[in-house]
XYZ file of C-alpha atoms in Angstrom:
640
model
C -6.950 3.234 -43.519
C -5.133 4.924 -46.723
C -7.865 6.897 -48.785
C -7.075 5.114 -52.011
C -7.760 1.844 -50.044
C -11.391 2.589 -48.799
C -14.300 0.475 -50.074
C -17.081 2.571 -48.500
C -18.040 5.443 -46.162
C -20.281 4.731 -43.561
C -22.588 7.221 -42.342
C -21.904 6.749 -38.783
C -19.337 8.540 -36.588
C -16.984 6.952 -34.050
C -18.178 9.124 -31.303
C -21.986 8.265 -31.815
C -20.560 4.403 -31.886
C -18.761 4.927 -28.458
C -22.006 6.617 -26.714
C -23.948 3.844 -27.965
C -21.368 1.108 -26.460
C -21.072 3.061 -23.074
C -22.378 0.613 -20.354
C -24.072 3.703 -18.622
C -26.264 4.001 -22.002
C -29.372 2.522 -23.087
C -29.063 1.007 -26.284
C -32.810 0.757 -27.198
C -33.559 4.570 -26.051
C -30.196 5.628 -27.797
C -31.130 3.952 -30.996
C -34.564 6.576 -31.320
C -32.156 9.456 -31.816
C -30.454 8.258 -34.836
C -31.382 9.097 -38.192
C -32.630 6.113 -41.019
C -29.263 6.211 -42.432
C -27.419 6.126 -39.084
C -29.504 3.108 -37.981
C -29.080 1.087 -41.102
C -25.148 1.599 -40.802
C -26.013 0.006 -37.245
C -27.660 -2.848 -39.026
C -24.845 -3.387 -41.396
C -21.939 -3.359 -38.449
C -24.166 -5.738 -36.688
C -24.494 -8.281 -39.407
C -20.521 -8.016 -40.512
C -19.461 -10.992 -37.946
C -21.786 -13.607 -39.565
C -21.150 -12.227 -43.137
C -17.281 -11.632 -43.017
C -16.481 -15.015 -44.622
C -18.890 -14.800 -47.382
C -16.949 -13.954 -50.695
C -19.839 -12.699 -52.573
C -21.113 -10.208 -49.691
C -20.862 -6.293 -50.748
C -21.537 -4.287 -47.933
C -22.295 -1.122 -49.999
C -25.116 -3.139 -51.982
C -26.217 -4.463 -48.789
C -26.466 -0.984 -46.879
C -28.235 0.358 -50.110
C -30.767 -1.933 -50.181
C -31.379 -1.906 -46.327
C -31.670 1.669 -46.696
C -34.447 1.128 -49.376
C -36.291 -1.460 -47.197
C -36.067 0.981 -44.284
C -37.539 4.009 -46.000
C -40.196 2.052 -47.579
C -41.176 0.898 -43.696
C -40.904 4.757 -42.408
C -43.154 5.910 -45.396
C -45.966 3.331 -44.167
C -45.448 4.303 -40.348
C -42.721 6.119 -39.178
C -39.123 5.944 -37.978
C -39.510 4.962 -34.341
C -42.014 2.204 -35.198
C -39.344 0.951 -37.698
C -36.759 0.859 -34.782
C -38.887 -0.683 -32.506
C -39.784 -3.750 -34.755
C -36.099 -4.148 -35.856
C -34.007 -3.297 -32.927
C -33.726 -6.919 -31.697
C -31.460 -7.579 -34.296
C -29.039 -5.211 -32.776
C -26.827 -5.745 -29.505
C -23.855 -3.933 -28.081
C -21.797 -6.950 -28.110
C -22.677 -7.594 -31.999
C -21.745 -3.901 -32.610
C -18.559 -4.065 -30.902
C -17.512 -7.145 -32.907
C -18.774 -5.444 -36.013
C -16.340 -2.892 -35.226
C -13.578 -5.501 -35.467
C -14.670 -6.346 -39.007
C -14.619 -3.017 -40.615
C -11.164 -3.481 -41.679
C -12.110 -6.792 -43.634
C -14.446 -4.911 -45.713
C -12.757 -1.613 -46.022
C -15.160 0.231 -44.066
C -14.361 3.823 -42.855
C -16.871 5.803 -40.541
C -17.629 9.386 -41.579
C -16.925 11.863 -39.051
C -19.687 14.023 -37.298
C -19.332 16.889 -39.621
C -19.404 14.782 -42.841
C -22.585 13.203 -41.406
C -24.786 16.047 -41.004
C -25.050 17.535 -44.423
C -26.443 14.226 -45.874
C -24.191 14.259 -48.926
C -24.399 10.492 -49.101
C -27.923 10.525 -50.092
C -29.760 11.040 -53.428
C -32.896 13.571 -53.107
C -35.059 10.732 -52.808
C -33.401 9.414 -49.716
C -31.647 6.573 -51.161
C -27.899 5.732 -51.415
C -25.858 7.648 -53.697
C -22.921 5.143 -54.995
C -20.820 8.160 -56.327
C -20.529 9.651 -52.758
C -17.359 7.554 -52.195
C -15.659 9.149 -54.966
C -16.522 12.712 -54.165
C -15.810 12.097 -50.271
C -12.228 10.600 -51.114
C -11.678 13.579 -53.755
C -12.668 16.229 -50.846
C -10.153 14.433 -48.233
C -7.432 14.314 -50.746
C -7.891 17.937 -51.385
C -7.684 18.877 -47.576
C -4.903 16.649 -46.709
C -1.715 18.436 -46.158
C 1.269 17.138 -47.983
C 4.807 17.379 -46.424
C 8.038 16.834 -47.721
C 10.050 14.922 -44.894
C 13.450 14.022 -46.855
C 14.100 13.699 -50.661
C 11.705 11.286 -52.617
C 9.999 10.935 -49.035
C 6.223 12.389 -48.911
C 3.937 12.095 -45.916
C 0.169 12.871 -45.769
C -1.164 14.443 -42.440
C -4.347 12.828 -41.342
C -7.540 14.876 -41.408
C -7.395 15.683 -37.784
C -3.509 16.727 -38.199
C -4.358 18.754 -41.533
C -6.913 20.848 -39.637
C -4.708 21.685 -36.752
C -1.793 22.511 -39.330
C -3.997 24.909 -41.212
C -5.210 26.503 -37.975
C -1.597 27.183 -37.120
C -0.465 28.326 -40.484
C -3.330 30.939 -39.902
C -2.028 32.180 -36.711
C 1.612 30.908 -36.138
C 2.220 33.598 -33.806
C 0.142 32.496 -31.030
C 0.618 30.173 -28.287
C -0.974 26.770 -28.664
C -1.058 23.260 -26.706
C -1.984 20.313 -28.527
C -2.873 17.218 -26.443
C -2.645 13.997 -28.650
C -3.227 10.698 -27.501
C -0.609 7.897 -27.937
C 0.091 7.140 -31.554
C -1.735 10.281 -32.902
C 1.241 11.310 -35.002
C 2.527 14.033 -32.790
C 6.082 13.598 -34.087
C 4.999 13.887 -37.862
C 2.792 16.830 -36.981
C 6.060 18.933 -35.331
C 8.000 17.910 -38.504
C 5.250 19.320 -40.747
C 5.112 22.580 -38.437
C 8.854 22.869 -38.725
C 8.809 22.674 -42.309
C 5.790 25.170 -42.594
C 8.161 27.615 -40.302
C 11.319 27.171 -42.393
C 9.520 28.914 -45.424
C 8.866 31.724 -43.334
C 12.709 31.887 -42.006
C 11.731 31.442 -38.614
C 14.464 30.848 -35.858
C 13.071 27.815 -34.234
C 14.233 26.222 -30.839
C 13.032 22.766 -30.757
C 12.932 21.638 -27.239
C 12.586 18.034 -25.342
C 13.325 16.380 -22.204
C 15.734 14.025 -23.815
C 18.539 13.955 -26.603
C 16.871 10.601 -27.804
C 13.822 12.614 -28.402
C 15.335 15.090 -30.094
C 17.284 12.499 -32.492
C 13.970 10.843 -33.046
C 12.445 13.934 -34.649
C 15.915 14.730 -36.775
C 15.570 11.075 -38.307
C 12.025 11.764 -39.531
C 13.345 14.676 -41.716
C 16.118 16.981 -43.375
C 15.943 19.836 -40.782
C 17.824 23.149 -41.760
C 20.006 25.314 -39.659
C 17.294 27.438 -38.497
C 15.990 24.568 -36.272
C 17.998 24.829 -32.962
C 17.584 21.510 -30.734
C 18.427 21.524 -27.163
C 17.114 19.717 -23.947
C 15.733 21.252 -21.571
C 18.706 20.826 -19.229
C 20.839 22.153 -22.055
C 18.600 25.499 -22.633
C 18.814 26.076 -18.683
C 22.592 25.734 -18.841
C 22.713 28.232 -21.701
C 20.642 31.020 -20.109
C 22.056 30.663 -16.202
C 23.639 34.077 -15.293
C 27.253 34.521 -16.681
C 28.939 35.991 -13.781
C 30.855 33.114 -12.605
C 32.658 34.979 -9.415
C 29.215 33.811 -7.941
C 29.887 30.603 -6.459
C 26.322 29.507 -7.005
C 26.339 30.304 -10.826
C 29.345 28.674 -11.095
C 28.490 25.347 -9.036
C 25.359 24.702 -11.082
C 27.059 24.553 -14.025
C 28.730 21.450 -13.193
C 26.193 18.377 -13.722
C 27.605 15.202 -12.299
C 26.540 12.527 -15.065
C 27.380 9.749 -12.467
C 24.037 7.615 -11.489
C 25.643 7.270 -7.929
C 24.027 9.488 -5.382
C 25.580 10.709 -2.289
C 24.902 7.859 0.381
C 22.753 8.772 3.172
C 25.335 8.236 5.697
C 27.156 11.329 4.367
C 24.049 13.314 3.597
C 23.373 12.848 7.130
C 26.759 13.961 8.375
C 26.849 16.978 6.007
C 23.418 18.276 7.448
C 23.676 16.997 10.745
C 20.409 14.916 10.840
C 19.255 13.164 13.787
C 16.301 10.909 15.061
C 12.991 12.556 15.589
C 10.722 11.049 17.490
C 10.006 7.705 16.503
C 11.288 8.576 13.130
C 15.089 7.483 12.112
C 17.784 9.834 10.745
C 17.187 7.471 7.428
C 13.477 8.108 7.127
C 14.231 11.814 7.727
C 16.722 11.992 5.116
C 14.580 10.017 2.448
C 11.855 12.616 3.413
C 14.487 15.668 2.739
C 15.262 14.224 -0.452
C 11.990 13.786 -1.807
C 10.963 17.389 -0.865
C 14.142 19.069 -2.698
C 12.916 17.401 -5.922
C 9.447 18.170 -5.597
C 10.553 21.759 -4.978
C 12.593 21.779 -7.951
C 9.940 20.401 -10.044
C 7.707 23.274 -8.695
C 7.205 26.626 -9.310
C 7.634 27.762 -5.533
C 10.393 30.035 -4.636
C 10.901 28.507 -0.935
C 10.753 24.996 0.425
C 7.778 24.271 2.704
C 5.519 21.367 4.184
C 3.708 21.104 0.634
C 6.920 19.596 -0.660
C 7.360 16.716 1.621
C 6.186 13.269 -0.010
C 2.590 12.380 0.710
C 3.950 9.001 2.321
C 5.882 10.778 4.905
C 3.931 13.700 5.743
C 1.234 11.453 6.401
C 2.974 9.918 9.472
C 5.490 12.691 10.770
C 4.597 14.444 13.448
C 4.568 18.518 13.825
C 8.369 18.810 15.160
C 9.647 16.007 12.332
C 7.828 17.861 9.661
C 9.403 21.160 10.771
C 13.122 19.608 10.973
C 12.428 17.840 7.429
C 11.769 21.526 5.831
C 14.816 22.715 7.888
C 17.140 20.187 6.580
C 15.703 20.360 2.780
C 16.466 23.924 2.959
C 19.865 23.557 4.328
C 20.601 20.941 1.383
C 19.299 23.422 -1.060
C 21.893 25.980 0.288
C 24.437 23.396 -0.212
C 24.205 23.432 -3.905
C 24.418 26.970 -3.982
C 27.545 27.440 -1.418
C 28.879 23.756 -1.367
C 31.282 22.851 1.331
C 33.965 20.406 0.846
C 34.698 18.220 -2.174
C 34.288 14.932 -0.499
C 30.799 16.334 0.869
C 29.540 18.221 -2.017
C 26.044 16.986 -3.167
C 25.710 15.964 -7.079
C 24.518 18.603 -9.109
C 21.622 16.833 -11.268
C 19.729 18.403 -14.382
C 16.403 19.306 -12.396
C 18.614 21.432 -9.893
C 20.269 23.502 -12.736
C 16.394 24.207 -14.287
C 15.293 25.102 -10.848
C 18.368 27.647 -10.128
C 17.590 29.078 -13.991
C 13.750 29.504 -12.907
C 14.556 31.116 -9.499
C 16.907 33.439 -11.425
C 13.929 34.564 -13.789
C 16.021 33.493 -16.984
C 14.309 33.115 -20.147
C 14.898 32.053 -23.799
C 17.252 34.592 -25.576
C 14.954 36.780 -28.086
C 17.132 35.559 -31.073
C 14.531 32.475 -31.515
C 11.123 33.376 -33.016
C 9.437 30.148 -32.100
C 9.336 27.515 -29.452
C 8.266 24.017 -30.132
C 8.251 21.602 -27.293
C 7.730 17.983 -27.797
C 6.470 15.593 -24.900
C 5.184 18.438 -22.841
C 4.107 15.778 -20.159
C 7.589 15.792 -19.383
C 7.577 19.654 -18.538
C 8.177 20.652 -14.993
C 6.584 23.617 -13.372
C 10.073 25.582 -13.229
C 10.850 24.662 -16.768
C 7.257 26.452 -17.629
C 8.076 29.113 -15.681
C 11.418 29.817 -17.939
C 9.012 29.565 -21.002
C 6.327 31.845 -19.502
C 9.143 34.463 -19.188
C 10.187 34.265 -22.644
C 8.969 36.236 -25.436
C 8.659 33.879 -28.316
C 5.234 32.264 -29.844
C 5.182 28.863 -28.343
C 3.891 25.600 -29.253
C 3.498 22.361 -27.255
C 2.635 19.006 -27.807
C 2.132 15.950 -25.268
C 0.027 13.564 -23.550
C -0.773 14.234 -20.105
C -1.592 10.468 -19.965
C 1.829 9.412 -20.674
C 3.457 11.193 -17.647
C 4.156 7.998 -15.841
C 5.205 9.895 -12.667
C 1.703 11.011 -12.297
C 2.412 14.824 -12.516
C 1.983 17.102 -15.396
C 2.431 21.085 -15.183
C -0.369 23.303 -15.604
C -0.296 25.309 -18.836
C -1.670 28.697 -19.078
C -5.074 29.394 -19.673
C -4.340 31.724 -22.123
C -2.707 29.006 -24.636
C -5.326 27.675 -26.950
C -5.717 23.927 -26.346
C -6.414 21.479 -29.178
C -6.579 17.763 -29.251
C -5.427 14.622 -31.487
C -7.639 11.823 -30.637
C -7.211 9.415 -33.396
C -4.650 7.272 -33.447
C -2.692 6.284 -36.068
C -0.634 3.184 -34.513
C -3.224 1.610 -32.177
C -6.081 -0.570 -33.006
C -9.510 0.093 -32.606
C -9.781 -2.465 -30.128
C -7.524 -1.129 -27.678
C -10.297 1.310 -27.288
C -11.879 -0.718 -24.775
C -8.953 -0.617 -22.509
C -7.762 2.948 -23.096
C -11.054 4.793 -22.644
C -11.846 3.277 -19.147
C -8.482 4.307 -18.193
C -8.979 7.556 -19.659
C -12.384 8.313 -17.778
C -10.640 7.297 -14.125
C -7.471 9.263 -14.620
C -7.741 12.875 -13.009
C -6.444 14.331 -16.452
C -8.419 16.936 -17.999
C -8.604 15.651 -21.640
C -11.727 13.558 -21.711
C -12.621 12.957 -25.445
C -12.756 9.478 -26.468
C -9.612 7.894 -27.750
C -10.346 6.304 -31.248
C -7.947 3.647 -32.619
C -7.107 2.805 -36.473
C -9.706 0.555 -37.807
C -7.181 -0.238 -40.584
C -5.328 -2.335 -37.636
C -6.104 -5.302 -35.745
C -4.550 -6.518 -32.456
C -5.303 -9.541 -30.409
C -6.034 -8.938 -26.955
C -5.352 -12.271 -24.496
C -6.035 -11.971 -20.604
C -4.069 -14.399 -18.505
C -4.935 -15.708 -15.113
C -1.192 -17.190 -14.409
C 1.809 -15.065 -15.897
C 3.858 -17.530 -18.051
C 6.899 -16.652 -20.457
C 5.592 -16.684 -24.174
C 6.706 -19.337 -26.218
C 7.825 -16.687 -28.961
C 9.131 -13.451 -29.429
C 7.687 -10.872 -27.016
C 8.342 -7.510 -25.357
C 7.591 -8.181 -21.583
C 7.135 -4.618 -19.671
C 7.583 -4.372 -15.858
C 7.135 -1.506 -13.442
C 10.178 -1.904 -11.033
C 13.774 -3.399 -10.647
C 12.253 -6.618 -8.530
C 10.267 -7.219 -11.668
C 13.134 -6.717 -14.175
C 15.066 -9.038 -11.898
C 12.403 -11.641 -11.478
C 11.456 -11.777 -15.068
C 15.046 -12.244 -16.370
C 15.506 -15.402 -14.028
C 11.777 -16.575 -15.372
C 12.835 -16.243 -19.165
C 16.258 -17.998 -18.538
C 14.662 -20.646 -16.642
C 12.658 -21.477 -20.097
C 15.882 -21.408 -21.989
C 14.868 -18.288 -23.951
C 17.305 -15.514 -24.898
C 16.970 -12.449 -23.048
C 17.078 -9.295 -24.667
C 17.396 -6.305 -22.369
C 16.224 -3.206 -23.734
C 17.639 -1.093 -21.117
C 21.092 -1.296 -19.303
C 22.080 -4.923 -18.823
C 25.034 -3.614 -16.954
C 22.750 -1.725 -14.653
C 20.614 -4.958 -13.889
C 23.967 -6.824 -13.416
C 25.205 -4.352 -10.666
C 21.569 -4.568 -9.456
C 21.764 -8.212 -8.871
C 25.209 -8.360 -7.681
C 24.688 -5.932 -4.917
C 21.772 -7.945 -3.745
C 23.820 -11.038 -3.409
C 26.521 -9.056 -1.674
C 23.840 -7.187 0.555
C 22.137 -10.283 1.489
C 24.964 -12.480 2.438
C 27.675 -10.231 3.817
C 25.695 -6.789 4.381
C 28.279 -5.080 2.044
C 26.809 -1.693 1.260
C 25.411 -1.704 -2.465
C 26.174 0.608 -4.996
C 23.228 0.399 -7.288
C 20.807 3.966 -6.997
C 17.847 1.616 -5.894
C 19.843 -0.162 -2.966
C 22.635 2.389 -1.830
C 20.897 3.710 1.051
C 19.988 0.665 2.758
C 22.326 -0.299 5.667
C 21.265 -3.880 5.698
C 19.108 -6.635 3.943
C 16.544 -6.225 6.611
C 15.915 -2.475 5.447
C 15.336 -3.425 1.607
C 13.090 -6.158 3.012
C 10.959 -3.760 5.210
C 10.550 -1.024 2.394
C 9.970 -3.645 -0.355
C 7.850 -6.282 1.488
C 4.590 -5.555 -0.106
C 6.249 -6.000 -3.687
C 5.495 -9.548 -5.181
C 8.634 -9.440 -7.154
C 10.488 -8.639 -4.291
C 9.120 -11.499 -2.508
C 9.989 -14.117 -5.077
C 13.589 -12.800 -5.238
C 13.675 -12.756 -1.593
C 13.024 -16.431 -1.474
C 15.526 -17.257 -4.053
C 18.279 -15.604 -1.941
C 16.852 -17.669 1.065
C 17.582 -20.652 -1.078
C 20.915 -19.979 -1.820
C 20.613 -18.086 -5.110
C 23.987 -17.105 -5.721
C 26.751 -15.458 -8.199
C 27.079 -18.398 -10.202
C 23.476 -18.943 -10.684
C 23.095 -15.294 -11.913
C 25.946 -15.913 -14.182
C 24.020 -18.456 -16.011
C 21.140 -16.369 -16.509
C 23.656 -13.249 -17.591
C 24.801 -15.626 -20.121
C 21.628 -15.731 -22.101
C 21.362 -12.200 -22.712
C 21.496 -11.117 -26.364
C 22.587 -14.568 -27.506
C 20.653 -14.493 -30.712
C 19.052 -17.914 -30.614
C 15.745 -19.182 -32.231
C 13.939 -16.414 -30.469
C 14.244 -13.987 -27.640
C 12.108 -12.445 -25.201
C 12.772 -8.671 -24.646
C 12.357 -6.918 -21.237
C 12.170 -3.404 -20.111
C 10.318 -1.006 -17.972
C 6.872 0.502 -19.191
C 8.397 3.934 -18.565
C 11.186 3.394 -20.751
C 9.033 2.448 -23.706
C 7.524 6.178 -24.408
C 7.935 6.709 -28.483
C 8.221 2.982 -28.948
C 5.890 0.258 -30.328
C 6.265 -3.416 -30.640
C 4.461 -6.190 -32.402
C 3.710 -8.370 -29.033
C 3.473 -7.093 -25.684
C 3.050 -8.830 -22.511
C 2.266 -6.600 -19.038
C 3.349 -8.261 -15.939
C 0.861 -8.871 -12.683
C 3.338 -6.587 -10.878
C 1.648 -3.504 -12.607
C -1.500 -4.137 -10.166
C 0.632 -4.267 -6.796
C -0.162 -1.051 -5.746
C -3.751 0.573 -5.024
C -5.041 3.092 -7.365
C -5.860 5.234 -4.502
C -2.106 5.486 -3.762
C -1.401 7.840 -6.663
C -4.204 7.213 -9.355
C -2.714 9.661 -11.990
C 0.710 7.561 -12.015
C -1.099 3.999 -11.680
C -3.452 4.877 -14.666
C -0.366 6.540 -16.750
C 1.742 3.293 -16.353
C -1.522 1.057 -17.560
C -2.101 3.524 -20.495
C 1.619 3.441 -21.717
C 1.770 -0.368 -21.344
C -1.494 -1.074 -23.219
C -0.854 1.384 -26.188
C 2.811 0.062 -27.045
C 1.401 -3.206 -29.040
C 0.888 -3.267 -32.533
C -0.263 -7.078 -33.288
C -1.153 -8.793 -29.937
C -1.519 -7.688 -26.366
C -1.108 -9.923 -23.234
C -2.421 -8.535 -20.012
C -3.505 -9.870 -16.357
C -6.877 -10.805 -15.965
C -6.723 -8.077 -12.904
C -6.833 -5.486 -15.703
C -10.209 -6.830 -17.367
C -11.675 -7.005 -13.770
C -10.368 -3.485 -12.722
C -12.071 -2.139 -16.224
C -15.289 -3.508 -15.520
C -15.048 -2.410 -12.183
C -14.438 1.516 -12.839
C -16.848 1.291 -15.967
C -19.659 0.662 -13.636
C -18.865 3.236 -10.984
């Protein structure tokens, strides 16, 4: 809540409230640990739900009177007796509901540091009505003000300001900031860039994608001392310059085409044969996965540990050894490629790995490196940064790594946290904090939502297309296809946030592969020789099962064209559709998560599963619609 709008600062912290509401804590026992002022604040919060419609209710006066009554009772007996006699007025459900009403009364909770001094009380223990103005002035003085663009000034939050001043005092040290969703990491980066501009630093601003870099640039006018590069762009810049070496030359040609060499050609290139119970197609899929995992790692050689778990768990010793042999051979093909028609495509992660293996580093002309979205960092990219002499500041959110893997930063880096979301409502805490608790990530500080925002959370048993503008988020291509059909059937316009042409290719390839067996072009389908192979691979995905039934009933090109015609028609309302993984750095008013997010077991890849949930639920600003299965899952993990 903006400082100038705050009506009262309540002497109770979010951390204390989270502890009181924890399912594992006994409320009556925990109440005995509170001071009189904290307990009185809790009494006020518990009363807010029944008093929120009374226009004559003044929370600060109520609190002051309740504090006086409590103090008189304590003087006659003691605090423990007073709490024992009145705790029946407080329940966890009342507290939780009261928290949602803080915004209505413009009440803001104090942080732990502000509560300890007790500056909100007069010497006789009564409430100091002048505390609000003093505390507001102190917050204004501590808040860092930054000039983004001409006539565009922004204040950092208290949490951001604290980190800003720490960096200002020690700007040449390595620092990592773990920031939860919506905590203003981008704004903080811009503030740091403005700070470094004043010291004539030459800053390398790194991000995973150009889109992320452009988003940062849009927030502020950055001077020429800030040099923007993607991870891939940096790797290309620092590759060895000797182009007489074929490998150096080959790694400079990144293939931008989405198409990948078909499995049949790769089998021919490497001479892959069946092994035991496993086909050449299964082995080549394992080879692709092993090479990708190797490129993401900081290892110098491909080994068994790089074979994806789903293959390694079933492969026999011989097939495992053969897979490693072929994966090494494929990596050699990138260094010394064969005939032009059998050259495997060079991707960005191949280039980064090659730069890491060659011990490349960031040129010393830069003084600082600022890295956004650190959760997208691979171990190989981290090797390059660790070889570099610059001061490094990284920001990211390990819970937004939708692939489940996060590079391990050096222990020597100072670790700091941003846990107070500027964007997400405090009501979302009941979903986000259980996700954080069971995620294998290291950061376990409670996520704090913004009490100045309110969101409506709705659970559904049966998924339906909303009858108003919504963003529906799915987790795979089958879900995208299925929900495009569902939306079209409701005569709503479809706004596809990702590529409509890509979905069009996918659907047409499905129809052709099903009807004629023609090899698909789409990256999700190109490796399958028949629809039977597709069915075998995707049989446990509910979205695929529905699409398969549609095709069995004769769904064809004309049916799909009717659906495709509803894309971006700008009708009365449209329902947007996208993958959860594509919505990082985005927020929407109304968001619905489809049931498909629960198609897999959390035990398959707990980090990936939890991160998908985390990203999905933190995209909504006003309304979040989620499967009933999410509520059951939260109840289950909260008990365990």
